[in-house]
PDB file of C-alpha atoms in Angstrom:
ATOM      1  CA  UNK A  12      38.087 101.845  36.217  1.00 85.00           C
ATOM      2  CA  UNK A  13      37.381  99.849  32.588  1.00 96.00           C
ATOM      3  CA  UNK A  14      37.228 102.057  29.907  1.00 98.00           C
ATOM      4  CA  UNK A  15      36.931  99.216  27.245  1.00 97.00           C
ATOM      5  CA  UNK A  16      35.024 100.518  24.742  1.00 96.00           C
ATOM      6  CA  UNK A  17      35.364 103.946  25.063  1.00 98.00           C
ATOM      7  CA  UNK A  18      37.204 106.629  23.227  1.00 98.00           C
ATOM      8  CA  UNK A  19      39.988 109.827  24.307  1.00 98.00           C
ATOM      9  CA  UNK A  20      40.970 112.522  23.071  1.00 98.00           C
ATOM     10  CA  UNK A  21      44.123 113.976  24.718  1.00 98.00           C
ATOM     11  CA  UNK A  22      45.477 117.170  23.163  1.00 98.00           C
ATOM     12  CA  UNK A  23      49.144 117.815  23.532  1.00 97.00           C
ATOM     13  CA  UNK A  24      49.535 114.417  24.746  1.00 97.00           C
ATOM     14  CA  UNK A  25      52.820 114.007  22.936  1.00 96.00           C
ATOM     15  CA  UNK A  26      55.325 113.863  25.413  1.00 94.00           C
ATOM     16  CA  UNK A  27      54.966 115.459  29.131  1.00 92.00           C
ATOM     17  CA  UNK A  28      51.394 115.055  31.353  1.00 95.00           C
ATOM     18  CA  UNK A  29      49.741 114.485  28.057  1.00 96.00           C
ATOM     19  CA  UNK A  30      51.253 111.681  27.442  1.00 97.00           C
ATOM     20  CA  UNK A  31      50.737 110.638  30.597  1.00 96.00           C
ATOM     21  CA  UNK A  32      47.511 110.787  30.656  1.00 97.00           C
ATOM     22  CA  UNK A  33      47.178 109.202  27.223  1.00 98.00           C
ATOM     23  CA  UNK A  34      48.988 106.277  28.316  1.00 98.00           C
ATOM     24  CA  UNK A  35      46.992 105.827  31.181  1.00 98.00           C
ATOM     25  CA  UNK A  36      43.562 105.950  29.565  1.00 98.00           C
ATOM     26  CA  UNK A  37      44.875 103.211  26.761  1.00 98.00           C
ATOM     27  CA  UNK A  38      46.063 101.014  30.289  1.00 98.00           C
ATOM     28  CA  UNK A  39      42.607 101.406  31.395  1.00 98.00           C
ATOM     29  CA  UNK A  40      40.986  99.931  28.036  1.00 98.00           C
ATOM     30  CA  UNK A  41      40.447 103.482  25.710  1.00 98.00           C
ATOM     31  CA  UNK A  42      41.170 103.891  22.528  1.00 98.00           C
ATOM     32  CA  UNK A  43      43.186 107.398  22.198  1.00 98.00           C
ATOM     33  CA  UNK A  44      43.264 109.736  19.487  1.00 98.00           C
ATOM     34  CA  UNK A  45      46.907 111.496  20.072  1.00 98.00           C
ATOM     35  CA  UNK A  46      47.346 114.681  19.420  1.00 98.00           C
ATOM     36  CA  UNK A  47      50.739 117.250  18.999  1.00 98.00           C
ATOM     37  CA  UNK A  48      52.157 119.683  17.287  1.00 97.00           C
ATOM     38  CA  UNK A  49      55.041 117.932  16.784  1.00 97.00           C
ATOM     39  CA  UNK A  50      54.178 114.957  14.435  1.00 97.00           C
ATOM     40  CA  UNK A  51      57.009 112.949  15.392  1.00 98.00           C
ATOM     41  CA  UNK A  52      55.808 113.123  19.158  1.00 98.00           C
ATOM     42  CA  UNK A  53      52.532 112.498  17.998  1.00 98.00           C
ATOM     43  CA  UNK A  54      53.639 109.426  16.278  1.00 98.00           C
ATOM     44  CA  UNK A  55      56.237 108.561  18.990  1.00 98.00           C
ATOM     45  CA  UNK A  56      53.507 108.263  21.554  1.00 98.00           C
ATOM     46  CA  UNK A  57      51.163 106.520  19.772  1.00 98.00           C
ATOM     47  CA  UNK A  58      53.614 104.214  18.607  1.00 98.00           C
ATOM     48  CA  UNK A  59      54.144 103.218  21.948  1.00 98.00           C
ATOM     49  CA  UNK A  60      50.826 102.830  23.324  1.00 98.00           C
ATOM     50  CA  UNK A  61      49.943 100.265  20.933  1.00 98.00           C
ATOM     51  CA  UNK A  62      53.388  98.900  21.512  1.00 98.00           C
ATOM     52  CA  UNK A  63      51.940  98.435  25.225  1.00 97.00           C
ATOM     53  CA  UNK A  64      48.958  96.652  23.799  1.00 97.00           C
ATOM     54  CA  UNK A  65      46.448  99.804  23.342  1.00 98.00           C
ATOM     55  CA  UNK A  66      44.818 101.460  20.365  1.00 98.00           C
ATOM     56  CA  UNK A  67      45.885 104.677  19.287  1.00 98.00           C
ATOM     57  CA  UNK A  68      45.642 107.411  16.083  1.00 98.00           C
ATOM     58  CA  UNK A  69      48.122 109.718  15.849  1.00 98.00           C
ATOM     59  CA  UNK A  70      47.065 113.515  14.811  1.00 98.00           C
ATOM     60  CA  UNK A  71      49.459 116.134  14.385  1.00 98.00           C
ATOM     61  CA  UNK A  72      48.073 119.821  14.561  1.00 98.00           C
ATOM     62  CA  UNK A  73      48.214 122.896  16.935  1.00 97.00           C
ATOM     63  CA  UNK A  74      45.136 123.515  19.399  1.00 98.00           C
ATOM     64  CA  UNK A  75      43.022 126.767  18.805  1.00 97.00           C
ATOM     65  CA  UNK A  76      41.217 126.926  15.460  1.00 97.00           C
ATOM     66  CA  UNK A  77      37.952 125.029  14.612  1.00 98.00           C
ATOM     67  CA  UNK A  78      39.435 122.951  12.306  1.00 98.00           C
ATOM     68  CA  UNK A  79      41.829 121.059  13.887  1.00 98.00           C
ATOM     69  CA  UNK A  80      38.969 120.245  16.802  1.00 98.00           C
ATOM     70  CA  UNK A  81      36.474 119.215  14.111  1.00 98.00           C
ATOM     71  CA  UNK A  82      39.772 117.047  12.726  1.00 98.00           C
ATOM     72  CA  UNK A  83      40.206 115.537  16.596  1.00 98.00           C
ATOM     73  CA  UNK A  84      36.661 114.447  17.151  1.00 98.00           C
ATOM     74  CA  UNK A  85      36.476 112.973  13.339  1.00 98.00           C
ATOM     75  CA  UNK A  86      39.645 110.739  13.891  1.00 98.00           C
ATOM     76  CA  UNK A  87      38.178 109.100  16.626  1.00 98.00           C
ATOM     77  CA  UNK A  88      34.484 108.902  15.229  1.00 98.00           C
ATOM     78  CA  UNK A  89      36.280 107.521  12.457  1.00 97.00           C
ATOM     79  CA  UNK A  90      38.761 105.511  13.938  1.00 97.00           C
ATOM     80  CA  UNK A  91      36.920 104.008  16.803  1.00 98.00           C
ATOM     81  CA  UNK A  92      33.631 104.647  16.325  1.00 97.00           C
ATOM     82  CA  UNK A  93      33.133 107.731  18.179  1.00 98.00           C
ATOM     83  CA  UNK A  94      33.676 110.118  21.299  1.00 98.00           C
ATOM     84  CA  UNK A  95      33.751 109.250  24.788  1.00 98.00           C
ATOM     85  CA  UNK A  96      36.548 111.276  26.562  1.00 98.00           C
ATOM     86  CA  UNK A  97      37.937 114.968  25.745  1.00 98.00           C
ATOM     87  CA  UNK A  98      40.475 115.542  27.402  1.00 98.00           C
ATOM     88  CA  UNK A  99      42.029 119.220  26.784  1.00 98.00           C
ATOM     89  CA  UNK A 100      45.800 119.312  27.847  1.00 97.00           C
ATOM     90  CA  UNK A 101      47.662 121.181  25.259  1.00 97.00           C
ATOM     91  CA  UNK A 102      49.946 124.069  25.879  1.00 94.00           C
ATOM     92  CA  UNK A 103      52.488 126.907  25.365  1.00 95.00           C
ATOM     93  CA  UNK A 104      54.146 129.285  27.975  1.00 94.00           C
ATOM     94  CA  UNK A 105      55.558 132.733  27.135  1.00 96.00           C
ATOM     95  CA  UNK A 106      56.248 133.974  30.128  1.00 94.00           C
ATOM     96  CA  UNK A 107      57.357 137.668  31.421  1.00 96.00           C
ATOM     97  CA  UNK A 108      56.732 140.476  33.509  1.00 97.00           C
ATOM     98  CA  UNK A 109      53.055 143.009  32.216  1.00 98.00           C
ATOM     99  CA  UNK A 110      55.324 145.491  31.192  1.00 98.00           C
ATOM    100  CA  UNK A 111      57.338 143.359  28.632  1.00 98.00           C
ATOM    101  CA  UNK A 112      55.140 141.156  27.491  1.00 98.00           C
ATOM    102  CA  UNK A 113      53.846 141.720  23.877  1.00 98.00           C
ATOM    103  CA  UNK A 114      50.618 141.137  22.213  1.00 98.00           C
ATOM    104  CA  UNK A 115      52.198 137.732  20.719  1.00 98.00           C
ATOM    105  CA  UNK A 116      52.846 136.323  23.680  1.00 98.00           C
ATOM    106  CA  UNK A 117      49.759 136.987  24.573  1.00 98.00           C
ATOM    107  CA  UNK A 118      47.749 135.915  21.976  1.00 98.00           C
ATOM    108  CA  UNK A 119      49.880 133.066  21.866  1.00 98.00           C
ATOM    109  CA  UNK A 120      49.016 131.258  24.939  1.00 98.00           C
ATOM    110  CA  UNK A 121      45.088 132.204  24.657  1.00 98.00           C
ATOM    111  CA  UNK A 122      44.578 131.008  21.538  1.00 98.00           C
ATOM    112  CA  UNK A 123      46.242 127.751  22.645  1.00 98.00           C
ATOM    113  CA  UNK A 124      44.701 127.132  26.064  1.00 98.00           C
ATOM    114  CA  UNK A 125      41.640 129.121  26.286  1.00 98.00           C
ATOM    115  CA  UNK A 126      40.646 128.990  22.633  1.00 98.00           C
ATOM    116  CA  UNK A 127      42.062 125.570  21.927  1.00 98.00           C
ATOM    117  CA  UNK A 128      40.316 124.026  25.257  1.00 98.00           C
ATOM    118  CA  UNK A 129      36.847 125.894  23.704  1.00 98.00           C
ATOM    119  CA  UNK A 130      36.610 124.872  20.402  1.00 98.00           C
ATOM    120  CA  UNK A 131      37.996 121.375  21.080  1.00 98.00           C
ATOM    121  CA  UNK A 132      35.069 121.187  23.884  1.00 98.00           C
ATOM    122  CA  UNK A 133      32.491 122.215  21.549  1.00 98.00           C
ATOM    123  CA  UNK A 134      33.493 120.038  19.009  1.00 98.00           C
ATOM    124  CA  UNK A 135      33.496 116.968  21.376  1.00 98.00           C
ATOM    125  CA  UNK A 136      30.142 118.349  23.239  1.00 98.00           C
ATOM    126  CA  UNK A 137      28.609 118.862  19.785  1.00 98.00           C
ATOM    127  CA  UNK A 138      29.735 115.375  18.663  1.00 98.00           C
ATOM    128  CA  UNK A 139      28.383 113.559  22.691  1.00 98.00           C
ATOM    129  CA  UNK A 140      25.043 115.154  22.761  1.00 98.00           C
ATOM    130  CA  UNK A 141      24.100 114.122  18.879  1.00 97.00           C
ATOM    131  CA  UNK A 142      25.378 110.496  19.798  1.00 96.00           C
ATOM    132  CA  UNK A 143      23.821 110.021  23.702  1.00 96.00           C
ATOM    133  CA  UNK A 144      25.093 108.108  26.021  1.00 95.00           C
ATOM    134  CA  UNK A 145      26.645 110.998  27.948  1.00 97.00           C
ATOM    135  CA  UNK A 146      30.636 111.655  28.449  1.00 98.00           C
ATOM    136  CA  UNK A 147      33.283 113.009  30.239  1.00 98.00           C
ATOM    137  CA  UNK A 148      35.233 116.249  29.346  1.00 98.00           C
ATOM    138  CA  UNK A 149      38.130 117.119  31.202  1.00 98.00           C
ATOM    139  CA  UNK A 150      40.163 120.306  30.949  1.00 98.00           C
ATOM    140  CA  UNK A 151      43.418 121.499  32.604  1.00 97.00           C
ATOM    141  CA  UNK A 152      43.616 124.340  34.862  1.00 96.00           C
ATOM    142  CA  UNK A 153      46.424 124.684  37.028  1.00 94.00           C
ATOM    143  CA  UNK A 154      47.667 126.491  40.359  1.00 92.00           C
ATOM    144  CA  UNK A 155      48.465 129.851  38.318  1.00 92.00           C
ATOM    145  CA  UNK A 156      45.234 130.318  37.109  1.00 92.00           C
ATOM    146  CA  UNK A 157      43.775 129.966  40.633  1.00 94.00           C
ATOM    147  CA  UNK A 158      45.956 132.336  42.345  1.00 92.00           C
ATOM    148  CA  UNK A 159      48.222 133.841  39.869  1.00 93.00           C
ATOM    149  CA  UNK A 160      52.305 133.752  39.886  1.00 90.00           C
ATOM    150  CA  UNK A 161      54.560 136.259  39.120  1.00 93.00           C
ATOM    151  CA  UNK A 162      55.298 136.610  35.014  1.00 95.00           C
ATOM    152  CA  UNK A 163      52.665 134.816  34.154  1.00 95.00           C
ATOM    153  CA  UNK A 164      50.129 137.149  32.807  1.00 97.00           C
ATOM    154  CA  UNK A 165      48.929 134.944  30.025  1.00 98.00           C
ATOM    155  CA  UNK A 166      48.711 131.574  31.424  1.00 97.00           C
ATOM    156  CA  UNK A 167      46.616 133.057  34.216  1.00 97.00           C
ATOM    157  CA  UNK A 168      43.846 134.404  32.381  1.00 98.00           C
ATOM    158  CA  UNK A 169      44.203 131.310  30.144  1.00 98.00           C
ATOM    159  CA  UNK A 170      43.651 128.749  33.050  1.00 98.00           C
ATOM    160  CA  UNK A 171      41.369 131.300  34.968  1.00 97.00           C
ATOM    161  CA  UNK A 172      39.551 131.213  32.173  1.00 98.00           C
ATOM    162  CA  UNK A 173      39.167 127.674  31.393  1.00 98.00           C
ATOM    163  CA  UNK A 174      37.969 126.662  35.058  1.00 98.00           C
ATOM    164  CA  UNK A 175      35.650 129.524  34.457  1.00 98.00           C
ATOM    165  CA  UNK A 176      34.020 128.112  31.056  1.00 98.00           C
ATOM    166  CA  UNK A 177      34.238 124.643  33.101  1.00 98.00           C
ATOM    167  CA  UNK A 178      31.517 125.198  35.654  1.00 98.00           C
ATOM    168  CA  UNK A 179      29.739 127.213  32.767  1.00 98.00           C
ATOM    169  CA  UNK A 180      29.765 123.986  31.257  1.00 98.00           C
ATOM    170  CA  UNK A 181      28.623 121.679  33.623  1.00 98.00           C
ATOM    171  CA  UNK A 182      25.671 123.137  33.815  1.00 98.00           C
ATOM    172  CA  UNK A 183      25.217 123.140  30.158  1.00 98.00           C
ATOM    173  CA  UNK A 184      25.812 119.641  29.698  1.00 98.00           C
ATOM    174  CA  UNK A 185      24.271 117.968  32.563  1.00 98.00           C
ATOM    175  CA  UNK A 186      21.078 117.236  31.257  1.00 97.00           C
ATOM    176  CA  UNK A 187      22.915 115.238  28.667  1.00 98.00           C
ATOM    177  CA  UNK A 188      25.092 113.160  31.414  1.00 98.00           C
ATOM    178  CA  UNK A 189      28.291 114.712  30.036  1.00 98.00           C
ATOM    179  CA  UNK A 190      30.156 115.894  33.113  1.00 98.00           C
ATOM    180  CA  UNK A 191      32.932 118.730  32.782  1.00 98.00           C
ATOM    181  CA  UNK A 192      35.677 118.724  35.365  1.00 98.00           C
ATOM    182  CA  UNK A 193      39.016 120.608  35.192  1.00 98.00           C
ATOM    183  CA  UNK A 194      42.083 118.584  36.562  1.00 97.00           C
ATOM    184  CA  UNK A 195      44.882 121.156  38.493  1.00 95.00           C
ATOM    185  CA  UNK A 196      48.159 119.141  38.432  1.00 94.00           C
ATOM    186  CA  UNK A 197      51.201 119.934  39.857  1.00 85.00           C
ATOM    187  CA  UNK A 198      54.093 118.050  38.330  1.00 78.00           C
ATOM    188  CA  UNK A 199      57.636 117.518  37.203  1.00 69.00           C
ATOM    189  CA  UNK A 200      57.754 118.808  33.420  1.00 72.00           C
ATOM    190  CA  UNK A 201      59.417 120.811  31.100  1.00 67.00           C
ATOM    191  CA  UNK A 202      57.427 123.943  31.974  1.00 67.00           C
ATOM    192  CA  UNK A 203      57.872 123.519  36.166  1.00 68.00           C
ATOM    193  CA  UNK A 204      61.464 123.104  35.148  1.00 63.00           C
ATOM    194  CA  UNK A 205      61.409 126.941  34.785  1.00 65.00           C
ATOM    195  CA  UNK A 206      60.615 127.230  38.232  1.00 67.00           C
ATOM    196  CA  UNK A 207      64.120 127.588  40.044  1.00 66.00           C
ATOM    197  CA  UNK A 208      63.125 126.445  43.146  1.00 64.00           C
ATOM    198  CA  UNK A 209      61.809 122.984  41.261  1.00 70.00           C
ATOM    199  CA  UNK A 210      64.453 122.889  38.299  1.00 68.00           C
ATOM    200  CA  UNK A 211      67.123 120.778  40.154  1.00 71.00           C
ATOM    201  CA  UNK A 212      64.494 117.990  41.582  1.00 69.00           C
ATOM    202  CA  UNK A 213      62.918 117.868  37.882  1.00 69.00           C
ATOM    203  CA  UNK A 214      66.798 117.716  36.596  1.00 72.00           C
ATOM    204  CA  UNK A 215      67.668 114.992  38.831  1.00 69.00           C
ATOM    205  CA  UNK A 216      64.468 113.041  38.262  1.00 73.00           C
ATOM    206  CA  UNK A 217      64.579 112.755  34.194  1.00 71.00           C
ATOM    207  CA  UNK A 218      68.081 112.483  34.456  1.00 75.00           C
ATOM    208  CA  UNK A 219      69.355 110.164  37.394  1.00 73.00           C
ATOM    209  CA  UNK A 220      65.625 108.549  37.882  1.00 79.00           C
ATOM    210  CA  UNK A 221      66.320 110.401  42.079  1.00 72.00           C
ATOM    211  CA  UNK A 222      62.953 110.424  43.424  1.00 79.00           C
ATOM    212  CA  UNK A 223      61.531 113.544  44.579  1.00 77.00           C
ATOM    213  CA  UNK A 224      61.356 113.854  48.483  1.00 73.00           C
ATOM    214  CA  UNK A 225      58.379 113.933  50.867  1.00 80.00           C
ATOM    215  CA  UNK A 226      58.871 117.402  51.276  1.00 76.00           C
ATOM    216  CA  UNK A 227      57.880 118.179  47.832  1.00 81.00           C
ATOM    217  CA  UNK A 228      55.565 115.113  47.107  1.00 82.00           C
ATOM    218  CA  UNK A 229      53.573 115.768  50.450  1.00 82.00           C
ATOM    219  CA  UNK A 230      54.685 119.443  51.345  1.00 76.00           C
ATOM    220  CA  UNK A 231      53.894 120.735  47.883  1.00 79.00           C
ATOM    221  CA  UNK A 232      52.124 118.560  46.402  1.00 82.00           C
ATOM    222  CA  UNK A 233      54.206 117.889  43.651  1.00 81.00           C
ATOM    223  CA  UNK A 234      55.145 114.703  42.071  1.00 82.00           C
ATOM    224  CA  UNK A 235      55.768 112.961  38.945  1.00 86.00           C
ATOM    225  CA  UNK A 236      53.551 113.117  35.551  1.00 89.00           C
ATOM    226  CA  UNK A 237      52.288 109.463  36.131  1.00 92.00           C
ATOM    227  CA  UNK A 238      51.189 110.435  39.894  1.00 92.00           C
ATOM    228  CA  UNK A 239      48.539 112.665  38.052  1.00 93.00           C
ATOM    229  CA  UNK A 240      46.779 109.460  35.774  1.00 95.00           C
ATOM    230  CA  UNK A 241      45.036 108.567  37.910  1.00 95.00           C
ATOM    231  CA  UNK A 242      42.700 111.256  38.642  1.00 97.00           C
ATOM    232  CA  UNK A 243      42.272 111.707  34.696  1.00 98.00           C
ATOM    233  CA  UNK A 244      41.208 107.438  34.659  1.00 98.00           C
ATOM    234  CA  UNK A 245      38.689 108.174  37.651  1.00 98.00           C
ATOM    235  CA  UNK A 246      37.206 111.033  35.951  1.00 98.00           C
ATOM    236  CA  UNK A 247      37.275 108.907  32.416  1.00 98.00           C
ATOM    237  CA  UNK A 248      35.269 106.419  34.304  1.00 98.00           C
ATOM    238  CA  UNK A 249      31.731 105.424  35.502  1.00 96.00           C
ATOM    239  CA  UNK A 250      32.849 106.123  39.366  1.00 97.00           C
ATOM    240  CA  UNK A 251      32.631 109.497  38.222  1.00 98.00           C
ATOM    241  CA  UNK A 252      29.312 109.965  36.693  1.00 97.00           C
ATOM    242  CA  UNK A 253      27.981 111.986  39.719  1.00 97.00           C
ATOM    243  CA  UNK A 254      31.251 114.048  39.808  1.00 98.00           C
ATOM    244  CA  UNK A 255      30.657 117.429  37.703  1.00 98.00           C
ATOM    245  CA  UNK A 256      31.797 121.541  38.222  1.00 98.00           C
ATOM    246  CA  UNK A 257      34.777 120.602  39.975  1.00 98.00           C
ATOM    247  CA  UNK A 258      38.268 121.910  40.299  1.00 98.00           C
ATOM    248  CA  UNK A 259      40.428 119.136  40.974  1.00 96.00           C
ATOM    249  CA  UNK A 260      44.559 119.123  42.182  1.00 95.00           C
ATOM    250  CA  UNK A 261      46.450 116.862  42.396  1.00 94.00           C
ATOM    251  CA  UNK A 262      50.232 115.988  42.363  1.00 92.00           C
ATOM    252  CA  UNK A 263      52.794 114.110  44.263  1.00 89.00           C
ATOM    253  CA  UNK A 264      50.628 112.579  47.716  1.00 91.00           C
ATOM    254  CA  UNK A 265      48.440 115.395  47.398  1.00 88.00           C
ATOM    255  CA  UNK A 266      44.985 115.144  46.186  1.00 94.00           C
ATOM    256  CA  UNK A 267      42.884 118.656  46.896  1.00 93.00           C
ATOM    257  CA  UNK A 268      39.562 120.135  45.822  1.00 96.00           C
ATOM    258  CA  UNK A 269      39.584 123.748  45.024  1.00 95.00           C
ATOM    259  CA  UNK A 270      37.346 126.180  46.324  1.00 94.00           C
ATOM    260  CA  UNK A 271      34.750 128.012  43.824  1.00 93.00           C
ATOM    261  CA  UNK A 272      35.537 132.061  44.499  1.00 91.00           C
ATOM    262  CA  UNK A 273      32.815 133.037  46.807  1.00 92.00           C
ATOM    263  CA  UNK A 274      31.808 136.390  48.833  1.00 93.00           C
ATOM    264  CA  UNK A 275      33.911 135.939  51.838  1.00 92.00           C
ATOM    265  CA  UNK A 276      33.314 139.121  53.788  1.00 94.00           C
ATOM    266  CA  UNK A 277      30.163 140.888  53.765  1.00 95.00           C
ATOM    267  CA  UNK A 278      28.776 144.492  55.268  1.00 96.00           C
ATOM    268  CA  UNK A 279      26.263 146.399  55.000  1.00 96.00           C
ATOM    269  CA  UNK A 280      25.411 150.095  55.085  1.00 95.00           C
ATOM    270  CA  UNK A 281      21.825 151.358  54.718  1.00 96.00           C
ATOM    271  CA  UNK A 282      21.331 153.305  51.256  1.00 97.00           C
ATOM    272  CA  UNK A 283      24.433 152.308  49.815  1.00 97.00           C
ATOM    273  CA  UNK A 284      28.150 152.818  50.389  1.00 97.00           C
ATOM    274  CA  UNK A 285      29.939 156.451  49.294  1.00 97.00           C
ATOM    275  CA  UNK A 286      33.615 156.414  48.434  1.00 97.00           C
ATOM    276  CA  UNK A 287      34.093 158.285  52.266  1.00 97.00           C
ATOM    277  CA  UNK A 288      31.860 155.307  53.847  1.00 96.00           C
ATOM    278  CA  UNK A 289      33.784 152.543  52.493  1.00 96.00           C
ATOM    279  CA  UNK A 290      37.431 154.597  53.391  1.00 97.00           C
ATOM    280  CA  UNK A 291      36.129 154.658  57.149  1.00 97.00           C
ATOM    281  CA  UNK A 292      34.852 151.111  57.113  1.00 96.00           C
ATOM    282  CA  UNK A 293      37.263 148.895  55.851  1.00 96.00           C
ATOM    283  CA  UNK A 294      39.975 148.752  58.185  1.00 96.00           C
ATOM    284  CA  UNK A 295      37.113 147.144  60.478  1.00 95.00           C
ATOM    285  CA  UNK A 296      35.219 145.013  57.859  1.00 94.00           C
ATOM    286  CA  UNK A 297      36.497 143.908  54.734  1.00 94.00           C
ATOM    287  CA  UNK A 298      40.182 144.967  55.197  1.00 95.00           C
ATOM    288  CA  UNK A 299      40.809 142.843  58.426  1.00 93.00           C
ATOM    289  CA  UNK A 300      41.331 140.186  56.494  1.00 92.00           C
ATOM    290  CA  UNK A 301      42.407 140.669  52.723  1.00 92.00           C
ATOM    291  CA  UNK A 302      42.928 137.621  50.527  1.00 91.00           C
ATOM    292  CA  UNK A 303      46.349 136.609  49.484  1.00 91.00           C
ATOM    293  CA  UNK A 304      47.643 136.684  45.896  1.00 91.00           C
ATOM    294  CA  UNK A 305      50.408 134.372  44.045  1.00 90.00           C
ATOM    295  CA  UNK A 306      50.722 130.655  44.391  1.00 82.00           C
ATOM    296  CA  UNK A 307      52.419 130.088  47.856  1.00 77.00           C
ATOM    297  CA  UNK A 308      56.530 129.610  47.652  1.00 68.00           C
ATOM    298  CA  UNK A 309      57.724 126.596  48.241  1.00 67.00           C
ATOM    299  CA  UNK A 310      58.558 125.832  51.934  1.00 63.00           C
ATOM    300  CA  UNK A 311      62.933 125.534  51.640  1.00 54.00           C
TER     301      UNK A 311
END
């Protein structure tokens, strides 16, 4: 797992999984452009990577536009020399019910997860293919955007979307050994806090350091931010080079590979289906068995 020599880019690596993640590439021997929002985060965190004997650049800008992509991928051409990693982390949540939510918070949290993980991807893919060598690109996706949850309108199309542009991707980009893989984590931060059934275990953790129990770190696959690293280092890494398309979760004890949607169920009627044909059928075909929406509730 040595990435000496090579360079990151985390976005929204500030503070939370980003950081994280950052941290964990610098361990591993990469040189790590930062990026936040928040400049003082920004600063903060690459302050204490090199404190911990890495390299890092600090850049502080929001995700989405062209510009701040182009400005990610020429801090660490110019910093270290050029691109190895893109790693596309950053995000927002605005969460409510269809009915209430308005057309900023939805074009809040697209522009900065599906548009920011797009033009920071062809940035770094633009950058990787003029350069050789290959590289790895790694995007977050995340439980929602697999099977939806309640609220979340936004973030589901967002990380449905990503996933989506992934295995797009990986096609795109495999002649030029750059693999795409997007990482599904499931972890104590500020954004599962909202989640009641997960605020008090996240509480307790950041604030009394009280583990969180088997039944979440095994039953639900959730665990801490650093229990996630290490999938992001593997992927960062030459172990990986024959690893591409995939859908990856992982959090607490749980490591998983998601599923690519897929017909399931199949019939057939000879010169096509009418609206009456189908009605009449599908108790007895495709409606035995319906798929299940919503990410599962936590076992109590």
């Amino acid at each position: 797992m040595d990435l000496s020599g090579k360079t990151a880019v985390v976005t929204g690596s500030g503070r939370g999984l980003g950081l994280a993640y950052a941290k964990a590439l610098a361990a591993a021997g990469a040189a790590v452009v930062v990026n936040d929002v928040d400049a003082e985060a920004a600063k903060s965190a690459a302050k204490s990577i090199a404190d911990a004997g890495g390299r890092a650049v600090a850049v502080a800008a929001p995700v989405g536009g062209s510009e701040t992509a182009d400005a990610l991928v020429a801090a660490a051409v110019e910093g270290f020399g050029g691109l190895d990693i893109m790693l596309t982390n950053a995000g927002v949540l605005r969460d409510k019910v269809l009915w209430k939510m308005t057309d900023e918070d939805f074009d809040t949290v697209i522009n900065v997860h599906l548009r920011g993980t797009f033009t920071c991807v062809r940035a770094a893919a633009v950058r990787m293919r003029e350069q050789g060598g290959g590289g790895r690109i790694i995007v977050a996706g995340s439980p929602t955007g697999q099977r939806g949850t309640f609220g979340q309108t936004n973030y589901a199309a967002a990380k449905a979307g990503i996933v989506g542009m992934m295995r797009t991707w990986a096609m795109e980009l495999a002649r030029d050994e750059i693999t795409v893989n997007a990482l599904i984590p499931a972890a104590a931060t500020a954004m599962t806090r909202t989640i009641p059934f997960f605020a008090p275990h996240v509480e307790a953790l950041e604030k009394d350091g009280v583990p969180l129990p088997d039944a979440l770190r095994k039953g639900e696959g959730f665990g801490t931010v650093e229990d996630v690293a290490g999938l992001v280092v593997f992927l960062a890494s030459d172990a990986a080079a024959q690893v591409n398309g995939q859908a990856i979760g992982i959090g607490g004890d749980r490591l998983a590979l998601w599923s690519h949607p897929q017909e399931r169920l199949v019939s057939f009627a000879d010169g096509g289906w009418s609206a009456e044909e189908i009605a009449a059928a599908w108790p007895s075909t495709l409606g035995r068995s319906p798929e299940t929406v919503g990410v599962p509730a936590p076992r109590q």
